[in-house]
mmCIF file of C-alpha atoms in Angstrom:
data_model
loop_
_atom_site.group_PDB
_atom_site.id
_atom_site.type_symbol
_atom_site.label_atom_id
_atom_site.label_comp_id
_atom_site.label_asym_id
_atom_site.label_seq_id
_atom_site.Cartn_x
_atom_site.Cartn_y
_atom_site.Cartn_z
ATOM 1 C CA MET A 1 120.930 159.454 141.456
ATOM 2 C CA THR A 2 117.939 160.339 139.315
ATOM 3 C CA HIS A 3 117.363 163.515 137.299
ATOM 4 C CA SER A 4 114.081 164.888 136.050
ATOM 5 C CA VAL A 5 113.365 165.135 132.343
ATOM 6 C CA GLU A 6 113.134 168.926 132.682
ATOM 7 C CA GLU A 7 116.717 169.120 133.960
ATOM 8 C CA HIS A 8 118.045 167.166 130.986
ATOM 9 C CA PRO A 9 115.920 167.775 127.875
ATOM 10 C CA SER A 10 117.983 165.245 125.910
ATOM 11 C CA HIS A 11 117.081 162.465 128.353
ATOM 12 C CA GLU A 12 115.145 159.707 126.566
ATOM 13 C CA ILE A 13 112.572 157.509 128.248
ATOM 14 C CA HIS A 14 113.016 153.813 127.429
ATOM 15 C CA LEU A 15 109.944 151.649 127.949
ATOM 16 C CA PRO A 16 110.192 147.856 128.301
ATOM 17 C CA LYS A 17 109.722 146.012 124.995
ATOM 18 C CA PRO A 18 106.401 144.256 124.280
ATOM 19 C CA SER A 19 106.383 140.799 125.846
ATOM 20 C CA TYR A 20 104.725 137.449 125.022
ATOM 21 C CA TRP A 21 104.972 136.220 128.635
ATOM 22 C CA PRO A 22 101.556 137.592 129.788
ATOM 23 C CA MET A 23 99.931 135.597 126.972
ATOM 24 C CA PHE A 24 101.632 132.394 128.185
ATOM 25 C CA LEU A 25 100.524 133.204 131.731
ATOM 26 C CA GLY A 26 96.921 133.423 130.479
ATOM 27 C CA ILE A 27 97.238 130.110 128.592
ATOM 28 C CA GLY A 28 98.693 128.450 131.708
ATOM 29 C CA PHE A 29 95.840 129.736 133.868
ATOM 30 C CA ALA A 30 93.248 128.547 131.325
ATOM 31 C CA LEU A 31 94.847 125.060 131.345
ATOM 32 C CA LEU A 32 94.810 125.034 135.145
ATOM 33 C CA MET A 33 91.112 125.923 135.294
ATOM 34 C CA LEU A 34 90.244 123.444 132.516
ATOM 35 C CA GLY A 35 92.159 120.758 134.398
ATOM 36 C CA PHE A 36 90.215 121.610 137.555
ATOM 37 C CA LEU A 37 86.926 121.044 135.699
ATOM 38 C CA PHE A 38 88.052 117.656 134.298
ATOM 39 C CA TRP A 39 89.489 116.631 137.695
ATOM 40 C CA ARG A 40 86.066 117.043 139.336
ATOM 41 C CA SER A 41 84.710 114.093 137.288
ATOM 42 C CA THR A 42 86.024 110.622 138.215
ATOM 43 C CA ALA A 43 86.058 109.550 134.524
ATOM 44 C CA THR A 44 88.491 112.304 133.554
ATOM 45 C CA GLU A 45 90.371 112.698 136.842
ATOM 46 C CA ALA A 46 93.798 111.717 135.432
ATOM 47 C CA LEU A 47 93.413 114.041 132.437
ATOM 48 C CA GLY A 48 92.424 116.829 134.807
ATOM 49 C CA GLN A 49 95.490 116.268 136.997
ATOM 50 C CA GLY A 50 97.747 116.329 133.932
ATOM 51 C CA LEU A 51 96.194 119.547 132.663
ATOM 52 C CA MET A 52 96.463 121.201 136.071
ATOM 53 C CA ILE A 53 100.145 120.269 136.466
ATOM 54 C CA GLY A 54 100.862 121.358 132.869
ATOM 55 C CA GLY A 55 99.020 124.643 133.428
ATOM 56 C CA LEU A 56 100.905 125.281 136.644
ATOM 57 C CA VAL A 57 104.264 124.634 134.946
ATOM 58 C CA VAL A 58 103.367 126.985 132.056
ATOM 59 C CA MET A 59 102.216 129.647 134.560
ATOM 60 C CA LEU A 60 105.371 129.427 136.698
ATOM 61 C CA GLY A 61 107.564 129.495 133.563
ATOM 62 C CA ALA A 62 105.681 132.536 132.240
ATOM 63 C CA ILE A 63 105.949 134.375 135.593
ATOM 64 C CA GLY A 64 109.681 133.606 135.734
ATOM 65 C CA GLY A 65 110.223 134.712 132.134
ATOM 66 C CA TRP A 66 108.177 137.870 132.598
ATOM 67 C CA VAL A 67 109.975 138.851 135.804
ATOM 68 C CA ALA A 68 113.421 138.096 134.340
ATOM 69 C CA THR A 69 112.661 140.160 131.212
ATOM 70 C CA ASN A 70 111.435 143.044 133.363
ATOM 71 C CA ILE A 71 114.462 142.999 135.683
ATOM 72 C CA ARG A 72 116.800 142.818 132.655
ATOM 73 C CA ALA A 73 115.013 145.760 131.009
ATOM 74 C CA ARG A 74 115.069 147.860 134.197
ATOM 75 C CA VAL A 75 118.636 147.090 135.319
ATOM 76 C CA ARG A 76 120.439 146.790 131.978
ATOM 77 C CA ASP A 77 118.423 149.067 129.672
ATOM 78 C CA HIS A 78 117.089 151.427 132.407
ATOM 79 C CA ALA A 79 113.571 151.142 131.000
ATOM 80 C CA GLU A 80 110.779 153.143 132.673
ATOM 81 C CA VAL A 81 107.404 151.821 133.838
ATOM 82 C CA LEU A 82 104.751 152.628 131.227
ATOM 83 C CA GLY A 83 102.948 155.842 132.239
ATOM 84 C CA GLY A 84 105.433 156.736 134.992
ATOM 85 C CA PRO A 85 105.705 155.481 138.557
ATOM 86 C CA GLU A 86 102.354 156.909 139.741
ATOM 87 C CA ALA A 87 100.598 154.842 137.054
ATOM 88 C CA ALA A 88 101.852 151.665 138.725
ATOM 89 C CA LYS A 89 100.351 152.827 142.032
ATOM 90 C CA LEU A 90 97.059 153.716 140.352
ATOM 91 C CA ALA A 91 96.993 150.279 138.707
ATOM 92 C CA MET A 92 97.578 148.583 142.071
ATOM 93 C CA TRP A 93 94.743 150.515 143.756
ATOM 94 C CA THR A 94 92.441 149.580 140.856
ATOM 95 C CA PHE A 95 93.488 145.938 141.254
ATOM 96 C CA ILE A 96 92.819 146.132 145.008
ATOM 97 C CA GLY A 97 89.340 147.552 144.315
ATOM 98 C CA THR A 98 88.475 144.569 142.093
ATOM 99 C CA GLU A 99 89.967 142.084 144.558
ATOM 100 C CA CYS A 100 87.681 143.502 147.270
ATOM 101 C CA ILE A 101 84.698 142.278 145.242
ATOM 102 C CA ILE A 102 86.088 138.744 144.847
ATOM 103 C CA PHE A 103 87.069 138.333 148.493
ATOM 104 C CA GLY A 104 83.860 140.076 149.601
ATOM 105 C CA GLY A 105 81.774 137.438 147.794
ATOM 106 C CA LEU A 106 83.809 134.548 149.221
ATOM 107 C CA ILE A 107 83.656 135.879 152.798
ATOM 108 C CA ALA A 108 79.917 136.634 152.445
ATOM 109 C CA HIS A 109 79.374 132.984 151.414
ATOM 110 C CA MET A 110 81.018 131.833 154.659
ATOM 111 C CA ILE A 111 78.911 134.264 156.713
ATOM 112 C CA TYR A 112 75.687 132.940 155.142
ATOM 113 C CA LEU A 113 76.728 129.371 155.956
ATOM 114 C CA TRP A 114 77.315 130.499 159.546
ATOM 115 C CA LEU A 115 73.945 132.292 159.715
ATOM 116 C CA ARG A 116 72.219 129.090 158.557
ATOM 117 C CA ASP A 117 74.040 126.968 161.146
ATOM 118 C CA THR A 118 76.153 128.765 163.765
ATOM 119 C CA ASP A 119 77.968 125.515 164.547
ATOM 120 C CA VAL A 120 79.114 124.990 160.948
ATOM 121 C CA ASN A 121 82.708 125.984 161.766
ATOM 122 C CA HIS A 122 82.993 123.840 164.915
ATOM 123 C CA ALA A 123 86.179 122.210 163.581
ATOM 124 C CA LEU A 124 87.912 125.610 163.882
ATOM 125 C CA HIS A 125 86.667 126.167 167.430
ATOM 126 C CA ASN A 126 89.131 124.248 169.529
ATOM 127 C CA LEU A 127 92.120 125.601 171.365
ATOM 128 C CA GLU A 128 94.709 124.045 169.036
ATOM 129 C CA ALA A 129 93.042 125.349 165.852
ATOM 130 C CA LEU A 130 92.687 128.848 167.340
ATOM 131 C CA LEU A 131 96.311 128.797 168.512
ATOM 132 C CA ILE A 132 97.502 127.832 165.012
ATOM 133 C CA VAL A 133 95.491 130.570 163.294
ATOM 134 C CA SER A 134 96.464 133.167 165.930
ATOM 135 C CA VAL A 135 100.171 132.467 165.353
ATOM 136 C CA ASN A 136 99.564 132.798 161.616
ATOM 137 C CA THR A 137 97.738 136.104 162.134
ATOM 138 C CA PHE A 138 100.648 137.375 164.227
ATOM 139 C CA PHE A 139 103.087 136.348 161.452
ATOM 140 C CA LEU A 140 101.111 138.229 158.807
ATOM 141 C CA LEU A 141 100.727 141.361 160.965
ATOM 142 C CA THR A 142 104.477 141.283 161.686
ATOM 143 C CA SER A 143 105.254 140.873 157.986
ATOM 144 C CA SER A 144 103.226 144.041 157.296
ATOM 145 C CA LEU A 145 105.354 145.849 159.894
ATOM 146 C CA CYS A 146 108.484 144.557 158.104
ATOM 147 C CA VAL A 147 107.188 146.005 154.806
ATOM 148 C CA VAL A 148 106.637 149.519 156.217
ATOM 149 C CA LEU A 149 109.953 149.455 158.101
ATOM 150 C CA GLY A 150 111.598 148.504 154.786
ATOM 151 C CA LEU A 151 109.929 151.532 153.197
ATOM 152 C CA ALA A 152 111.205 153.770 156.000
ATOM 153 C CA ALA A 153 114.704 152.314 155.469
ATOM 154 C CA ILE A 154 114.834 153.050 151.729
ATOM 155 C CA GLN A 155 113.381 156.538 152.358
ATOM 156 C CA ARG A 156 116.494 157.126 154.495
ATOM 157 C CA GLY A 157 118.585 155.711 151.642
ATOM 158 C CA GLU A 158 119.463 152.483 153.511
ATOM 159 C CA ARG A 159 119.349 149.828 150.795
ATOM 160 C CA LEU A 160 120.723 147.076 153.027
ATOM 161 C CA GLY A 161 118.077 147.893 155.609
ATOM 162 C CA LEU A 162 115.417 147.450 152.950
ATOM 163 C CA ALA A 163 116.944 144.095 151.938
ATOM 164 C CA LYS A 164 116.851 142.946 155.567
ATOM 165 C CA TRP A 165 113.153 143.832 156.020
ATOM 166 C CA LEU A 166 112.275 142.301 152.625
ATOM 167 C CA ALA A 167 113.962 139.041 153.659
ATOM 168 C CA GLY A 168 111.970 139.158 156.921
ATOM 169 C CA THR A 169 108.734 139.652 154.981
ATOM 170 C CA ALA A 170 109.485 136.688 152.708
ATOM 171 C CA VAL A 171 110.362 134.417 155.653
ATOM 172 C CA LEU A 172 107.190 135.349 157.582
ATOM 173 C CA GLY A 173 105.052 134.899 154.448
ATOM 174 C CA ALA A 174 106.595 131.466 153.820
ATOM 175 C CA ALA A 175 106.005 130.537 157.488
ATOM 176 C CA PHE A 176 102.343 131.581 157.085
ATOM 177 C CA ILE A 177 101.953 129.223 154.092
ATOM 178 C CA GLY A 178 103.713 126.394 155.964
ATOM 179 C CA ILE A 179 101.430 126.751 158.996
ATOM 180 C CA GLN A 180 98.378 126.926 156.721
ATOM 181 C CA ALA A 181 99.470 123.635 155.117
ATOM 182 C CA TYR A 182 99.753 122.109 158.626
ATOM 183 C CA GLU A 183 96.266 123.407 159.475
ATOM 184 C CA TYR A 184 94.887 121.843 156.276
ATOM 185 C CA SER A 185 96.458 118.472 157.171
ATOM 186 C CA LYS A 186 94.699 118.570 160.558
ATOM 187 C CA LEU A 187 91.345 119.316 158.890
ATOM 188 C CA PHE A 188 91.879 116.564 156.279
ATOM 189 C CA ALA A 189 92.443 114.146 159.183
ATOM 190 C CA GLU A 190 88.949 115.118 160.422
ATOM 191 C CA ASP A 191 87.527 114.405 156.920
ATOM 192 C CA ILE A 192 86.938 118.086 156.184
ATOM 193 C CA THR A 193 88.012 118.552 152.570
ATOM 194 C CA LEU A 194 87.247 120.707 149.539
ATOM 195 C CA THR A 195 84.439 118.341 148.508
ATOM 196 C CA SER A 196 83.161 117.100 151.885
ATOM 197 C CA SER A 197 80.577 119.851 152.511
ATOM 198 C CA GLN A 198 79.564 123.411 151.607
ATOM 199 C CA PHE A 199 81.622 124.605 154.553
ATOM 200 C CA GLY A 200 84.666 122.629 153.340
ATOM 201 C CA SER A 201 84.495 123.961 149.781
ATOM 202 C CA GLY A 202 83.893 127.553 150.960
ATOM 203 C CA PHE A 203 86.612 127.416 153.603
ATOM 204 C CA PHE A 204 89.324 125.823 151.451
ATOM 205 C CA PHE A 205 88.533 128.000 148.435
ATOM 206 C CA LEU A 206 88.616 131.210 150.473
ATOM 207 C CA THR A 207 91.711 130.437 152.567
ATOM 208 C CA GLY A 208 93.443 128.710 149.621
ATOM 209 C CA PHE A 209 92.824 131.713 147.358
ATOM 210 C CA HIS A 210 94.186 133.981 150.072
ATOM 211 C CA GLY A 211 97.167 131.632 150.537
ATOM 212 C CA LEU A 212 97.816 131.871 146.784
ATOM 213 C CA HIS A 213 98.012 135.660 147.197
ATOM 214 C CA VAL A 214 100.509 135.225 150.040
ATOM 215 C CA PHE A 215 102.560 132.861 147.820
ATOM 216 C CA VAL A 216 102.609 135.441 145.003
ATOM 217 C CA GLY A 217 103.626 138.075 147.576
ATOM 218 C CA VAL A 218 106.511 135.919 148.823
ATOM 219 C CA MET A 219 107.748 135.384 145.238
ATOM 220 C CA TRP A 220 107.427 139.127 144.607
ATOM 221 C CA ALA A 221 109.368 139.913 147.809
ATOM 222 C CA LEU A 222 112.176 137.556 146.740
ATOM 223 C CA VAL A 223 112.357 139.177 143.289
ATOM 224 C CA LEU A 224 112.515 142.634 144.914
ATOM 225 C CA LEU A 225 115.192 141.362 147.300
ATOM 226 C CA VAL A 226 117.390 140.358 144.341
ATOM 227 C CA TYR A 227 116.565 143.671 142.644
ATOM 228 C CA THR A 228 117.492 145.607 145.807
ATOM 229 C CA LEU A 229 120.772 143.746 146.298
ATOM 230 C CA ARG A 230 121.665 144.569 142.688
ATOM 231 C CA GLY A 231 121.186 148.268 143.426
ATOM 232 C CA GLY A 232 117.630 148.524 142.096
ATOM 233 C CA PHE A 233 116.045 150.993 144.543
ATOM 234 C CA THR A 234 117.278 154.404 145.685
ATOM 235 C CA ARG A 235 116.154 156.960 148.240
ATOM 236 C CA GLU A 236 114.482 158.955 145.439
ATOM 237 C CA ALA A 237 113.115 156.118 143.272
ATOM 238 C CA HIS A 238 111.379 153.221 145.056
ATOM 239 C CA MET A 239 107.806 153.296 143.740
ATOM 240 C CA GLY A 240 108.101 149.609 142.761
ATOM 241 C CA TYR A 241 108.558 148.786 146.431
ATOM 242 C CA GLU A 242 105.618 150.995 147.471
ATOM 243 C CA VAL A 243 103.373 149.157 144.989
ATOM 244 C CA PHE A 244 104.503 145.807 146.417
ATOM 245 C CA GLY A 245 103.735 147.187 149.881
ATOM 246 C CA LEU A 246 100.177 148.078 148.858
ATOM 247 C CA TYR A 247 99.644 144.510 147.620
ATOM 248 C CA TRP A 248 101.074 142.935 150.773
ATOM 249 C CA HIS A 249 99.051 145.135 153.139
ATOM 250 C CA PHE A 250 95.878 144.392 151.186
ATOM 251 C CA VAL A 251 96.525 140.650 151.627
ATOM 252 C CA ASP A 252 96.922 141.400 155.352
ATOM 253 C CA VAL A 253 93.606 143.327 155.430
ATOM 254 C CA VAL A 254 91.802 140.404 153.787
ATOM 255 C CA TRP A 255 93.260 138.063 156.413
ATOM 256 C CA ILE A 256 92.040 140.381 159.208
ATOM 257 C CA PHE A 257 88.468 139.813 157.975
ATOM 258 C CA ILE A 258 88.951 136.068 157.369
ATOM 259 C CA PHE A 259 90.397 135.632 160.868
ATOM 260 C CA THR A 260 87.450 137.387 162.510
ATOM 261 C CA LEU A 261 84.517 136.390 160.312
ATOM 262 C CA VAL A 262 85.487 132.783 159.538
ATOM 263 C CA TYR A 263 87.534 131.609 162.528
ATOM 264 C CA LEU A 264 86.237 133.622 165.490
ATOM 265 C CA LEU A 265 82.468 133.809 164.798
ATOM 266 C CA MET B 1 85.146 165.042 142.899
ATOM 267 C CA ALA B 2 88.522 163.392 143.422
ATOM 268 C CA ASN B 3 91.002 163.857 140.619
ATOM 269 C CA PRO B 4 93.280 161.065 139.401
ATOM 270 C CA PRO B 5 96.843 161.558 140.621
ATOM 271 C CA SER B 6 99.368 162.987 138.178
ATOM 272 C CA THR B 7 101.466 160.348 136.421
ATOM 273 C CA ALA B 8 104.336 162.725 135.856
ATOM 274 C CA GLY B 9 106.876 164.247 138.193
ATOM 275 C CA GLU B 10 108.624 162.878 141.230
ATOM 276 C CA GLN B 11 108.834 159.220 142.124
ATOM 277 C CA THR B 12 107.411 159.401 145.643
ATOM 278 C CA HIS B 13 105.237 161.740 147.732
ATOM 279 C CA ALA B 14 106.586 163.216 150.935
ATOM 280 C CA HIS B 15 104.140 162.789 153.808
ATOM 281 C CA PRO B 16 104.387 162.530 157.590
ATOM 282 C CA LYS B 17 105.777 159.202 158.795
ATOM 283 C CA PRO B 18 103.277 157.396 161.012
ATOM 284 C CA ASN B 19 104.450 155.525 164.104
ATOM 285 C CA TYR B 20 104.566 152.110 162.400
ATOM 286 C CA VAL B 21 105.507 150.191 165.563
ATOM 287 C CA GLY B 22 102.714 151.940 167.471
ATOM 288 C CA VAL B 23 100.185 150.876 164.811
ATOM 289 C CA PHE B 24 101.507 147.306 165.066
ATOM 290 C CA ALA B 25 101.020 147.406 168.855
ATOM 291 C CA TRP B 26 97.380 148.495 168.382
ATOM 292 C CA LEU B 27 96.827 145.733 165.798
ATOM 293 C CA THR B 28 98.250 143.088 168.136
ATOM 294 C CA GLY B 29 96.242 144.456 171.066
ATOM 295 C CA PHE B 30 92.971 144.408 169.110
ATOM 296 C CA THR B 31 93.703 140.830 167.968
ATOM 297 C CA LEU B 32 94.173 139.691 171.577
ATOM 298 C CA VAL B 33 90.898 141.384 172.582
ATOM 299 C CA GLU B 34 89.162 139.673 169.632
ATOM 300 C CA LEU B 35 90.431 136.285 170.837
ATOM 301 C CA PHE B 36 89.123 137.055 174.323
ATOM 302 C CA VAL B 37 85.721 138.096 172.921
ATOM 303 C CA SER B 38 85.515 134.921 170.786
ATOM 304 C CA PHE B 39 85.495 132.828 173.984
ATOM 305 C CA MET B 40 82.356 134.559 175.257
ATOM 306 C CA PRO B 41 79.416 132.108 175.608
ATOM 307 C CA ALA B 42 77.037 131.628 172.659
ATOM 308 C CA GLU B 43 74.188 133.280 174.633
ATOM 309 C CA LEU B 44 76.061 136.572 174.294
ATOM 310 C CA ASP B 45 76.216 136.335 170.461
ATOM 311 C CA SER B 46 74.154 139.541 170.184
ATOM 312 C CA ILE B 47 77.092 141.460 171.732
ATOM 313 C CA LYS B 48 79.916 139.192 170.598
ATOM 314 C CA VAL B 49 79.315 139.349 166.841
ATOM 315 C CA PRO B 50 79.017 143.167 166.525
ATOM 316 C CA LEU B 51 82.095 143.552 168.761
ATOM 317 C CA LEU B 52 84.152 141.237 166.544
ATOM 318 C CA VAL B 53 83.014 143.041 163.378
ATOM 319 C CA VAL B 54 83.899 146.449 164.890
ATOM 320 C CA PHE B 55 87.383 145.222 165.873
ATOM 321 C CA ALA B 56 87.973 143.776 162.376
ATOM 322 C CA ILE B 57 86.967 147.105 160.782
ATOM 323 C CA LEU B 58 89.187 149.037 163.226
ATOM 324 C CA LYS B 59 92.201 146.822 162.434
ATOM 325 C CA ALA B 60 91.627 147.000 158.667
ATOM 326 C CA SER B 61 91.262 150.806 158.884
ATOM 327 C CA LEU B 62 94.564 151.122 160.751
ATOM 328 C CA VAL B 63 96.378 149.121 158.045
ATOM 329 C CA VAL B 64 94.724 151.012 155.177
ATOM 330 C CA LEU B 65 95.182 154.496 156.675
ATOM 331 C CA TYR B 66 98.704 154.190 158.092
ATOM 332 C CA TYR B 67 100.498 151.235 156.417
ATOM 333 C CA MET B 68 98.966 151.864 152.978
ATOM 334 C CA HIS B 69 99.230 155.638 153.615
ATOM 335 C CA LEU B 70 95.700 156.326 152.392
ATOM 336 C CA ARG B 71 95.393 159.051 155.062
ATOM 337 C CA TYR B 72 98.096 161.067 153.299
ATOM 338 C CA ASP B 73 97.631 159.938 149.680
ATOM 339 C CA SER B 74 95.355 161.007 146.806
ATOM 340 C CA ARG B 75 91.616 160.767 147.574
ATOM 341 C CA PHE B 76 91.179 159.113 144.202
ATOM 342 C CA TYR B 77 92.791 155.950 145.637
ATOM 343 C CA ALA B 78 90.281 156.036 148.490
ATOM 344 C CA LEU B 79 87.502 156.299 145.910
ATOM 345 C CA LEU B 80 88.847 153.224 144.080
ATOM 346 C CA LEU B 81 88.988 151.243 147.322
ATOM 347 C CA LEU B 82 85.549 152.341 148.522
ATOM 348 C CA SER B 83 83.932 151.491 145.177
ATOM 349 C CA GLY B 84 85.436 147.985 145.521
ATOM 350 C CA VAL B 85 84.063 147.702 149.062
ATOM 351 C CA PHE B 86 80.650 148.997 147.878
ATOM 352 C CA PHE B 87 80.391 146.301 145.184
ATOM 353 C CA ALA B 88 81.648 143.673 147.641
ATOM 354 C CA VAL B 89 78.796 144.583 150.016
ATOM 355 C CA LEU B 90 76.384 144.494 147.065
ATOM 356 C CA VAL B 91 77.583 140.999 146.071
ATOM 357 C CA GLY B 92 77.258 139.886 149.696
ATOM 358 C CA ARG B 93 73.757 141.342 149.969
ATOM 359 C CA PHE B 94 72.425 139.512 146.895
ATOM 360 C CA LEU B 95 74.371 136.280 147.349
ATOM 361 C CA PRO B 96 71.462 134.354 148.974
ATOM 362 C CA ALA B 97 69.237 135.165 145.986
ATOM 363 C CA VAL B 98 71.882 133.743 143.605
ATOM 364 C CA GLN B 99 72.415 130.654 145.768
ATOM 365 C CA LYS B 100 68.681 129.848 145.774
#
C-alpha cells in the first residue's frame, strides 16, 4: 500500500542513483551507425560488420545493465521516478511527438514513391503477401487489446491478471516480428532488398525501424512481467505500466498507417 | 492554453473505462473493410485512396482516444501529439524539395 508524503511528513523520497549505462547505450548506437556506414562500401564491408555486431552487443549489454539497475533500485531501495510518476507520462508523450516526425517522414517517402509510380509496391499486392500482413495487423491490434485489459486488471488490483495480459502482449509482439522476418525472406527471394531499389530501401528501413520498436516493446513487456511477478505494481501505483502502454499503442498507431499507406495503396 | 499536468500527487487519474473490447471490434471491422476496399480496381483510385486514408485516420483516432486515454487525459498531451503530427505533415510536404 502506498501513502502520500502529506500523510507521513518524515517519508523520504529516494531517487535512483546516477547511472553510466545510458552513456554506454549511446556509444553502442554510435558504433552501430558507424559500422553501417563502413558496411555500405565493399572495401570496408568486414570492418563495418564487426563494428555493427560490436555496437549491438554494447547496446544490448547497456540496456540490460540499465534495466537491472533500475529494477534493483525500485524493488530493493524503493527509489522514485525522477519528477514523480506524471513526469514519466509527460516524457513518453514528448517522445511520441518526436517519433511522429520520424515516422511521418519515412511514410511520406513511401507515398511519394507511390505517386511517381503507382505500381512500385506490386510485390506486396498478391494474396499471400496481403494475407501475411493482415495476420500481422491482427496480432498487433490484439496485443493492444491485451495491454488495455492488463491495465483494467491492475486497476482492479489483480496482479496475476496483469501478468497474464503482459505475457500475451509479449507473445503477440514476438509473433509479429517472426512473421515480419518470414515476409522479408519472401521479398529477398524476389530480389527485393535494402539496396535493390528506392522502394526496397524505403520499405525495409520503414518496416525495419517499426519492427525495432516492436522488439523494444517486447523486451519492455518481459521486464515488466518480471517486475509484476515480483510484486512491482499495485492497484494504486502502476504508472510505469501506463507509460509502457502509451509506447505500445503508439507503435500500433504507426502500423495502422504503414498497413494502409504502404501495403494497401 | 493547455497547462502541463501536475507532477505531484496521486499515481493515476480516475476516468471512465471505455469499452476496450468494443473498440477492438471496431478496429477489426475497419481493417476488414480496408482490405475489401484495397481490392477495388485501379480505375476507382480516386475513391479508393481517400477511403483508405479516412479509415486509417479513424482507426488511429480510436486507439489514441480510447486505448491511450487521450479523451480523458490532460489536453497538454494532445498538444504534444498534435505538434508532432504537424511537423510530420510539414516534413512530408517539403520532402520532394529535399529529394530533388
